[in-house]
PDB file of C-alpha atoms in Angstrom:
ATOM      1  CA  UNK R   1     -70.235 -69.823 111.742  1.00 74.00           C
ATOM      2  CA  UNK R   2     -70.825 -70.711 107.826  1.00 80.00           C
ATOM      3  CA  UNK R   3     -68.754 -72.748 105.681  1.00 89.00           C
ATOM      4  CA  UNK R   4     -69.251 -74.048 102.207  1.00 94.00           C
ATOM      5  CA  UNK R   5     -68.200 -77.333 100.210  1.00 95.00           C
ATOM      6  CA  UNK R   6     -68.014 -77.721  96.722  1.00 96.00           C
ATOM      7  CA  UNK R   7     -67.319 -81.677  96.300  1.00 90.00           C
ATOM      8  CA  UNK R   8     -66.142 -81.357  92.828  1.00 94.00           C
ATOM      9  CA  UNK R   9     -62.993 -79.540  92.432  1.00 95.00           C
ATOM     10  CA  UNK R  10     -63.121 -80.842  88.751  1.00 96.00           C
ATOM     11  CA  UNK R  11     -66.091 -80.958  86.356  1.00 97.00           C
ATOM     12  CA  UNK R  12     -65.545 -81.930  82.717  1.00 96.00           C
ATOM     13  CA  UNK R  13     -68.483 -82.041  80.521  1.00 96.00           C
ATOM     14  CA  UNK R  14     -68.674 -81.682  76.383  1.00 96.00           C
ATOM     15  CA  UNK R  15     -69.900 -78.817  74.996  1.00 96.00           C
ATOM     16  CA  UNK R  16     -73.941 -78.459  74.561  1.00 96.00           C
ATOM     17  CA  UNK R  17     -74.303 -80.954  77.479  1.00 97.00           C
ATOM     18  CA  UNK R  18     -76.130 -80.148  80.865  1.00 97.00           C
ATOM     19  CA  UNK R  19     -74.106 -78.917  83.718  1.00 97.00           C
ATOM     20  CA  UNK R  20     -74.783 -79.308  87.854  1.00 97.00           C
ATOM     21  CA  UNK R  21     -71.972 -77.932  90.182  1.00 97.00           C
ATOM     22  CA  UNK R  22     -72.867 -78.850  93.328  1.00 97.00           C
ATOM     23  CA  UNK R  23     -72.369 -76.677  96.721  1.00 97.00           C
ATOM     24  CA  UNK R  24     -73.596 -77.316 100.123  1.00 96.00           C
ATOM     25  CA  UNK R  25     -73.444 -74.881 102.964  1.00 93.00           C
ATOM     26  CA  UNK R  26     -73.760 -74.804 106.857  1.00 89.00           C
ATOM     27  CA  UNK R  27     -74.944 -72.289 108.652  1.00 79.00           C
ATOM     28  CA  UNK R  28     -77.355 -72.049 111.806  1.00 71.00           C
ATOM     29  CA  UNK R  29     -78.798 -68.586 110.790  1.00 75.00           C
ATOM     30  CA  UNK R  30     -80.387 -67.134 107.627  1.00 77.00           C
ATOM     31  CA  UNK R  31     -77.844 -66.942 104.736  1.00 84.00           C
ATOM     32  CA  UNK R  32     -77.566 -65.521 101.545  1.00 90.00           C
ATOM     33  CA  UNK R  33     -76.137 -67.542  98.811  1.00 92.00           C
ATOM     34  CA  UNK R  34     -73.869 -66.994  95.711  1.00 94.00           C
ATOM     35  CA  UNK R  35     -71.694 -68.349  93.099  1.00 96.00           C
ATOM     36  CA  UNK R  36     -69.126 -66.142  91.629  1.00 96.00           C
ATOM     37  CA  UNK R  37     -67.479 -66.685  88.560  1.00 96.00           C
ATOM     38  CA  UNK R  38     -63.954 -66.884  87.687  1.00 94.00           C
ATOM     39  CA  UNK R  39     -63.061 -66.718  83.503  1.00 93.00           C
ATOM     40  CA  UNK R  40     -59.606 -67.124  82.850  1.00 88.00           C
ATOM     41  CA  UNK R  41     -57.436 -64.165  83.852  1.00 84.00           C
ATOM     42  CA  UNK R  42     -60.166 -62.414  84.371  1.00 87.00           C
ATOM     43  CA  UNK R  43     -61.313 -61.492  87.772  1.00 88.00           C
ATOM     44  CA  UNK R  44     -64.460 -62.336  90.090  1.00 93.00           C
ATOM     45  CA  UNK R  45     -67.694 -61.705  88.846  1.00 93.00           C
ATOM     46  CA  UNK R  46     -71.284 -62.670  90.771  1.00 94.00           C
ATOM     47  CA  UNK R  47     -73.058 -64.814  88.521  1.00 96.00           C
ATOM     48  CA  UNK R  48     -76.277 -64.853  90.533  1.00 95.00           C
ATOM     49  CA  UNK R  49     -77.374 -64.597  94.074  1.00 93.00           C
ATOM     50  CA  UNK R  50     -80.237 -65.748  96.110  1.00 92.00           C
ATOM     51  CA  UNK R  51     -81.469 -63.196  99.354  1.00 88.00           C
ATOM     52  CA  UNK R  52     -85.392 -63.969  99.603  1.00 84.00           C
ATOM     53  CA  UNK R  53     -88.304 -64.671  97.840  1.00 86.00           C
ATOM     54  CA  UNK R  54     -88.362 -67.066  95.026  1.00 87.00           C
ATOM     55  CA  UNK R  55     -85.922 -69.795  95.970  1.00 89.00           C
ATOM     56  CA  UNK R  56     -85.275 -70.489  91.907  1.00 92.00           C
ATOM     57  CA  UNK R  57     -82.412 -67.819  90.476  1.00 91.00           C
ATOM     58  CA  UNK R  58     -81.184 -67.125  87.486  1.00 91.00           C
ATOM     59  CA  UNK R  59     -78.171 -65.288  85.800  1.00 92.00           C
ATOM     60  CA  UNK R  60     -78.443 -63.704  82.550  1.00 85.00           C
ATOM     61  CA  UNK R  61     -76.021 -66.552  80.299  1.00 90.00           C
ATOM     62  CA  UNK R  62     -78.880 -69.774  81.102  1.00 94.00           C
ATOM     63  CA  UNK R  63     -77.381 -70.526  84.352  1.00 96.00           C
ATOM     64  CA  UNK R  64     -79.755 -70.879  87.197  1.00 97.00           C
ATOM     65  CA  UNK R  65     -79.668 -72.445  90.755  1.00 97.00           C
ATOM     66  CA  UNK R  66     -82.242 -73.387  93.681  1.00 94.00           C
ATOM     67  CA  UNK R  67     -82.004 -72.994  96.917  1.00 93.00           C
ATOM     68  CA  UNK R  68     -82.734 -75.588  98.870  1.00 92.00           C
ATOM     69  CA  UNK R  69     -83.368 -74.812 103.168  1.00 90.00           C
ATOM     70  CA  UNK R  70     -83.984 -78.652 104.085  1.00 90.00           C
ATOM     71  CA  UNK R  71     -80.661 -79.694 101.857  1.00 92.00           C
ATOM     72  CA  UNK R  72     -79.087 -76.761 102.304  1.00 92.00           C
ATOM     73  CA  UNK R  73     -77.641 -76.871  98.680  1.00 94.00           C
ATOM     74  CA  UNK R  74     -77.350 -74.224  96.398  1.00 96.00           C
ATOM     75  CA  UNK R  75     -76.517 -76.133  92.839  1.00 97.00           C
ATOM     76  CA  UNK R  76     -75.819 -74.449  90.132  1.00 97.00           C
ATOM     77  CA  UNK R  77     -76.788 -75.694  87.073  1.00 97.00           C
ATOM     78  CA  UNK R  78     -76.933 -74.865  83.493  1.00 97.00           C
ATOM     79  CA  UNK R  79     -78.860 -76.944  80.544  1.00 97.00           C
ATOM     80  CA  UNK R  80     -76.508 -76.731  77.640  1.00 97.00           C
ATOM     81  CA  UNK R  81     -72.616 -75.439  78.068  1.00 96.00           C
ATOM     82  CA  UNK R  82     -70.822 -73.408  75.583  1.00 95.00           C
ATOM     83  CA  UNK R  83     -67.355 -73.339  75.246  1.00 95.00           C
ATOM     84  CA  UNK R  84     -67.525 -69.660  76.775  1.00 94.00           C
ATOM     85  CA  UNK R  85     -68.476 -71.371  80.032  1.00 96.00           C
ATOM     86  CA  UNK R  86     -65.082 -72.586  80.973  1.00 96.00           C
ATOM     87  CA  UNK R  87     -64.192 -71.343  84.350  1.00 96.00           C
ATOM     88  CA  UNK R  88     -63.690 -71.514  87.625  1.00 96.00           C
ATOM     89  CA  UNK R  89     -67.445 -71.160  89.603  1.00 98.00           C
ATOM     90  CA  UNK R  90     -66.799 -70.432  93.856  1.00 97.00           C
ATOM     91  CA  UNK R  91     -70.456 -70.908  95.914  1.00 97.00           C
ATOM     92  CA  UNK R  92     -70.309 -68.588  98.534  1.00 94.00           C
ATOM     93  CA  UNK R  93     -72.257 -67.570 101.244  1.00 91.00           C
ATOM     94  CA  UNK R  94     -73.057 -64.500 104.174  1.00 86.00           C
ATOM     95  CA  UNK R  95     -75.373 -65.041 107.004  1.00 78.00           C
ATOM     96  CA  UNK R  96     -77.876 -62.010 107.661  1.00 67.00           C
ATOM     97  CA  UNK R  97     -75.990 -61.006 110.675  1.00 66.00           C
ATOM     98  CA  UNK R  98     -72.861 -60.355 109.013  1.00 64.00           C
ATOM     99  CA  UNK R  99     -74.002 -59.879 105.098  1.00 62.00           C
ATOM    100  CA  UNK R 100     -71.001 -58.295 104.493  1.00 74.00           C
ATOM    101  CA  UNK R 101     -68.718 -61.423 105.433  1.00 83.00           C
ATOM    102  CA  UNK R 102     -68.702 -63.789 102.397  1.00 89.00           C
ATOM    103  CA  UNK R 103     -67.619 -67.069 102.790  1.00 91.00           C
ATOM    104  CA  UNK R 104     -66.450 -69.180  99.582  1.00 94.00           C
ATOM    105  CA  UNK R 105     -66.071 -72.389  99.032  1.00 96.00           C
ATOM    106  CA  UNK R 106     -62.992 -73.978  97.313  1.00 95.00           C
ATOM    107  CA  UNK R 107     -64.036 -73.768  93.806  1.00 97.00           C
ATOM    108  CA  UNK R 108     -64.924 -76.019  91.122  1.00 97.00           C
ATOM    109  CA  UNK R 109     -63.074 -75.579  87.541  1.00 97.00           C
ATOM    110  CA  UNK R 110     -65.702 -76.546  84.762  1.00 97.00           C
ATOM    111  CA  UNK R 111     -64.266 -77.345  81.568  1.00 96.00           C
ATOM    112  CA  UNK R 112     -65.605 -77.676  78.145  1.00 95.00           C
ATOM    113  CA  UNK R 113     -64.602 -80.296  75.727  1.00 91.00           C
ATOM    114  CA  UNK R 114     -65.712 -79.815  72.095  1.00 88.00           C
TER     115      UNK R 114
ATOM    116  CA  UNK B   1     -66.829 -47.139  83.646  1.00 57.00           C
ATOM    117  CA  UNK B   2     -63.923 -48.104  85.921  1.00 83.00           C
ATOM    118  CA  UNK B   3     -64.163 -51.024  87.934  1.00 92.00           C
ATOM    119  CA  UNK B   4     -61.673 -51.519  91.056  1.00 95.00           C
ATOM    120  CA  UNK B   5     -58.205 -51.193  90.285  1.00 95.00           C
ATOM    121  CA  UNK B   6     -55.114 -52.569  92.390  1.00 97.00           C
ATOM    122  CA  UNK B   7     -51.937 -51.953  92.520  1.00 97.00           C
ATOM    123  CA  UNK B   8     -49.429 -53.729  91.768  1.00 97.00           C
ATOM    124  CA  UNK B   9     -50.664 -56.228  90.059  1.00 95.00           C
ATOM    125  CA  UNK B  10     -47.358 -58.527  91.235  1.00 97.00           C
ATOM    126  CA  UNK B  11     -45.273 -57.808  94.096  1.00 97.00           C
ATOM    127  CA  UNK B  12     -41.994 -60.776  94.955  1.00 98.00           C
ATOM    128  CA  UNK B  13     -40.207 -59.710  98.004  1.00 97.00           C
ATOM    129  CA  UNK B  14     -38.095 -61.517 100.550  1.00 97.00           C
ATOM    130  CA  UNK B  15     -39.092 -63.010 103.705  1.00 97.00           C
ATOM    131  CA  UNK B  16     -38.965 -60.589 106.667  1.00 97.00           C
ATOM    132  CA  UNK B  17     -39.597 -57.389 104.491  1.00 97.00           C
ATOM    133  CA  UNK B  18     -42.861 -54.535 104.380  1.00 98.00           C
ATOM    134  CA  UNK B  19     -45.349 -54.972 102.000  1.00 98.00           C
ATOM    135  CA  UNK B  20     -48.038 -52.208 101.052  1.00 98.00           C
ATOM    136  CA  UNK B  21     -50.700 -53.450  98.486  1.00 98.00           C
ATOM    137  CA  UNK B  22     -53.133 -51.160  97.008  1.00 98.00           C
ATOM    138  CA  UNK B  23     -56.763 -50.849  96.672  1.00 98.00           C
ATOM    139  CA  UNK B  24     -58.466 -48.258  94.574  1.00 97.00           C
ATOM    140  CA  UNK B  25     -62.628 -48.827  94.339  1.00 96.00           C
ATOM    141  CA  UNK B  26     -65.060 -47.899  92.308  1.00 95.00           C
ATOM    142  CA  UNK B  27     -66.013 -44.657  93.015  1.00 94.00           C
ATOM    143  CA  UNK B  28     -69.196 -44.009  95.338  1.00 91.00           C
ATOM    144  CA  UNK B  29     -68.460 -47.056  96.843  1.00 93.00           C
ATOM    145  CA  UNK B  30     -68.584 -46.910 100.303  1.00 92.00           C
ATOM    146  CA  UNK B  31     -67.903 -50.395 101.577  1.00 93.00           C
ATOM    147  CA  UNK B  32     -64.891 -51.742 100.937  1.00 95.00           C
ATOM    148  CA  UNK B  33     -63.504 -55.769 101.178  1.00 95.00           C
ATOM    149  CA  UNK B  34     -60.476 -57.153 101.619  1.00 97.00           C
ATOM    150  CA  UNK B  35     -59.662 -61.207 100.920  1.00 97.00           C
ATOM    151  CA  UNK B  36     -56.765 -63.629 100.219  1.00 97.00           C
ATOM    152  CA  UNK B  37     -56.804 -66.141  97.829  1.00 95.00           C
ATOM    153  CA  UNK B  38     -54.042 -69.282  98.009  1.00 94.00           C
ATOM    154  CA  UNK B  39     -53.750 -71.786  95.638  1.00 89.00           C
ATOM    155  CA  UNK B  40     -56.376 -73.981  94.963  1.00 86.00           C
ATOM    156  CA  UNK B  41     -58.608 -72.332  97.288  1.00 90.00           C
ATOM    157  CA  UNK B  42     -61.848 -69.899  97.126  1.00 93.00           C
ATOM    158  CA  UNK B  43     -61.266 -65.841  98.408  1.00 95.00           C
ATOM    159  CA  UNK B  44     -60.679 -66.099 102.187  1.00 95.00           C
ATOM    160  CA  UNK B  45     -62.162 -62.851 104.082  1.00 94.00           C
ATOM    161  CA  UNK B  46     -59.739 -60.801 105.843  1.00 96.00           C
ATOM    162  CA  UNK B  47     -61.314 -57.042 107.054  1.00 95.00           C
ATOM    163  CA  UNK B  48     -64.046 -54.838 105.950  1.00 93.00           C
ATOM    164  CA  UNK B  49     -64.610 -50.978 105.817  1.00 94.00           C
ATOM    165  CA  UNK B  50     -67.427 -49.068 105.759  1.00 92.00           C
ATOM    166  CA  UNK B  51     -66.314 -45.817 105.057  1.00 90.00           C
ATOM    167  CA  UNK B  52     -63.084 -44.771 106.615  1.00 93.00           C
ATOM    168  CA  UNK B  53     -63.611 -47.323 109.439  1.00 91.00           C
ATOM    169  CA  UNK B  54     -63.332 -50.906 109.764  1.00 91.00           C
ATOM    170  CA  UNK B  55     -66.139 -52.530 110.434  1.00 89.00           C
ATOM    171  CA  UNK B  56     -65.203 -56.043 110.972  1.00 90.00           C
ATOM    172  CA  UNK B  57     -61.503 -57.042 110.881  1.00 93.00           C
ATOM    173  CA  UNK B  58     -61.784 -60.818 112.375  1.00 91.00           C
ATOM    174  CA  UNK B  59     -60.243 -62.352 108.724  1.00 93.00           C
ATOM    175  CA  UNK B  60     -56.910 -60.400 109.790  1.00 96.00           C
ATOM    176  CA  UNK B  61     -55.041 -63.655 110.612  1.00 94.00           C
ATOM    177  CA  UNK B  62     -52.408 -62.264 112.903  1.00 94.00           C
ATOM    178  CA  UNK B  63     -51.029 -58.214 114.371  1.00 95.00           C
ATOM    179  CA  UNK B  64     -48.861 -58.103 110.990  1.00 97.00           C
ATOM    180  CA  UNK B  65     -51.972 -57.303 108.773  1.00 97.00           C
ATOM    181  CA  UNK B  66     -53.170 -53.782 108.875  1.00 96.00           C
ATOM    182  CA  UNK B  67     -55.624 -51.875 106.640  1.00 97.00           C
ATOM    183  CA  UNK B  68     -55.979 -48.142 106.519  1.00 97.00           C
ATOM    184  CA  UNK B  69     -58.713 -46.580 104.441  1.00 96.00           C
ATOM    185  CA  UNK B  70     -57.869 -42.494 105.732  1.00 95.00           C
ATOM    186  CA  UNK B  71     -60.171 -40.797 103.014  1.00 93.00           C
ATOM    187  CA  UNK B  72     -62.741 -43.575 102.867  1.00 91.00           C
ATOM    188  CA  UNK B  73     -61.562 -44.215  99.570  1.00 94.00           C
ATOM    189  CA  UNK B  74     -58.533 -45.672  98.409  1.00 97.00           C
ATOM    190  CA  UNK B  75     -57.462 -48.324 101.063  1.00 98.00           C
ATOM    191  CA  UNK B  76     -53.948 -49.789 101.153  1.00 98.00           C
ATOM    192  CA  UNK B  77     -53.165 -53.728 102.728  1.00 98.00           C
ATOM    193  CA  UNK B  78     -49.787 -53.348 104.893  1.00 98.00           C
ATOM    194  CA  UNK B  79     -48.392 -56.588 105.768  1.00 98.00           C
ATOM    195  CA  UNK B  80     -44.874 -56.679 108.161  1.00 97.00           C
ATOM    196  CA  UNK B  81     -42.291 -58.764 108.257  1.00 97.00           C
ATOM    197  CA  UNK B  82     -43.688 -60.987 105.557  1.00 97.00           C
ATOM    198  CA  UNK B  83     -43.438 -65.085 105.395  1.00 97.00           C
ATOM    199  CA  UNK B  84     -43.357 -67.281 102.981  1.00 96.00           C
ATOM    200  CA  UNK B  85     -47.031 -68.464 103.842  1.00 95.00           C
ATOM    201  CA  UNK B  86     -48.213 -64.945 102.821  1.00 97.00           C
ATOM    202  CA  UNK B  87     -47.656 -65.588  99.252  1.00 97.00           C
ATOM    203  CA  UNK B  88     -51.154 -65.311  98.099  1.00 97.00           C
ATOM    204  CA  UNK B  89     -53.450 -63.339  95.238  1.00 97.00           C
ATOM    205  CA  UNK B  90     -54.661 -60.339  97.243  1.00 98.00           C
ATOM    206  CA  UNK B  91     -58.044 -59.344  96.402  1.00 97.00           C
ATOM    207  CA  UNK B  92     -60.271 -56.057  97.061  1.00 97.00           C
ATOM    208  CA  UNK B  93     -63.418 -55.724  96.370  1.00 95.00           C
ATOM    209  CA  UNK B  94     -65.848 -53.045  96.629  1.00 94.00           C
ATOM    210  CA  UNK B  95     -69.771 -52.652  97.298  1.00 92.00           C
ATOM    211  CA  UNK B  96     -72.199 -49.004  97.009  1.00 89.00           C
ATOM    212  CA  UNK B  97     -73.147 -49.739 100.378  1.00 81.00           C
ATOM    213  CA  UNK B  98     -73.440 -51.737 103.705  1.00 72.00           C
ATOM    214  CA  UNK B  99     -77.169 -53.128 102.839  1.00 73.00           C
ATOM    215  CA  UNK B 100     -77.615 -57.060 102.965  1.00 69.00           C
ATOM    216  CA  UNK B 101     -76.722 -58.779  99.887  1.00 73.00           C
ATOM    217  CA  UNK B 102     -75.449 -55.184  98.110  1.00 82.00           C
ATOM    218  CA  UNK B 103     -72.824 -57.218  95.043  1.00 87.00           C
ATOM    219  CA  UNK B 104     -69.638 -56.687  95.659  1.00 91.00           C
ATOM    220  CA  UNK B 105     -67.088 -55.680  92.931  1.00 93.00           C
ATOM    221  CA  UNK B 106     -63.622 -57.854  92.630  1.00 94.00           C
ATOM    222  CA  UNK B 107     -60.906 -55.884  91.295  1.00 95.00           C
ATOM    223  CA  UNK B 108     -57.810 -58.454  89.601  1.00 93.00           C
ATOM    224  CA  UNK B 109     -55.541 -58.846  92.744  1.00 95.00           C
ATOM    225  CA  UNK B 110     -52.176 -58.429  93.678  1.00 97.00           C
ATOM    226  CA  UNK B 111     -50.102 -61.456  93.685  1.00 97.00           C
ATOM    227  CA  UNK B 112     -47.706 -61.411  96.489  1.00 98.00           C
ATOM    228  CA  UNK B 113     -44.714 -63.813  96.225  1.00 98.00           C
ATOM    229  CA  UNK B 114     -42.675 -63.942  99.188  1.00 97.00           C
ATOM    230  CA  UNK B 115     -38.763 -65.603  98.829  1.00 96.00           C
TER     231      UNK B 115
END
């Protein structure tokens, strides 16, 4: 079975500064990785996903994350945060045996100080 | 165009009652997702369809969750004899089709509140 942990439920950073939210997974078969977003009351959106191929991806507003088979992490990060960015990011995951099955972690609410 | 709608978008009702909570996808969708989200948590998966069936139903957490989807459309979430640890956003979400990885589509959730 997969499961994923996001260790931060909380991430507070000031605006223009880099960004990692961190999310670990376990799973003993292939997986598929992804974090969702979350603005406020607004709901779900996939922010990027990882299936094969190049292990770097990234999403269209500077976020990008890596995946990572011998860690199995799957941080998200982002170089320079805008005040637009605060949210609530969930890493999920799906094994290739049940793709449709997603599995999210517990979320981690980012929020942007001025 | 229109993304996944549900309906309604708050529902309180009192322990022990029916609850139907409705899921309308975006059209040509064939998969569609069911999950519950509690406080402080991520979505939690609770059934699948792939057209009018269900496909995989192991996030139902007990026989009082049932999901119909008779048209392989619209899909409606009945819950019986509701308890207070049902209160929960309810969310659907929809995908074009069954392949590996295919996005799915959140719609806003129903927030169930049960007294």
């Amino acid at each position: 079975a997969q499961s994923v942990t996001q260790l931060d439920s909380q991430v507070p950073v000031f605006e223009e500064a880099p960004v990692e939210l961190r999310c670990n997974y376990s799973s003993s078969v292939s997986v598929y990785l992804f974090w969702y977003v979350q603005y406020p009351n607004q709901g779900l959106q996939l922010l990027l996903k990882y299936l094969s191929g190049s292990t770097l991806v990234e999403s269209i507003n500077g976020f990008e994350a890596e995946f990572n088979k011998s860690q199995t992490s799957f941080h998200l990060r982002k170089p320079s945060v805008h005040i637009s960015d605060t949210a609530e990011y969930f890493c999920a995951v799906s094994g290739e045996s049940s793709a449709s099955k997603i599995i999210f972690g517990s979320g981690t609410r980012l929020s942007i100080r001025p | 165009g229109a993304g996944v709608s549900q309906t309604p978008s708050n529902k309180v009702t009192e322990k022990g009652k029916y609850v139907e909570l409705r899921c309308d996808p975006i059209s040509g969708h064939t998969a569609l997702y069911w999950y519950r989200q509690s406080l402080g948590q991520g979505p939690e998966f609770l059934i699948y369809f792939q057209g009018t069936g269900a496909a995989d139903d192991s996030g139902l957490p007990n026989d009082r969750f049932f999901a119909v989807r008779p048209e392989g459309s619209v899909s409606t979430l009945k819950i019986q004899r509701t308890e207070r640890g049902d209160s929960a956003v309810y969310l659907c979400a929809s995908s074009l089709g069954p392949s590996k990885g295919d996005t799915q589509y959140f719609g806003p959730g129903t927030r169930l509140t049960v007294l």
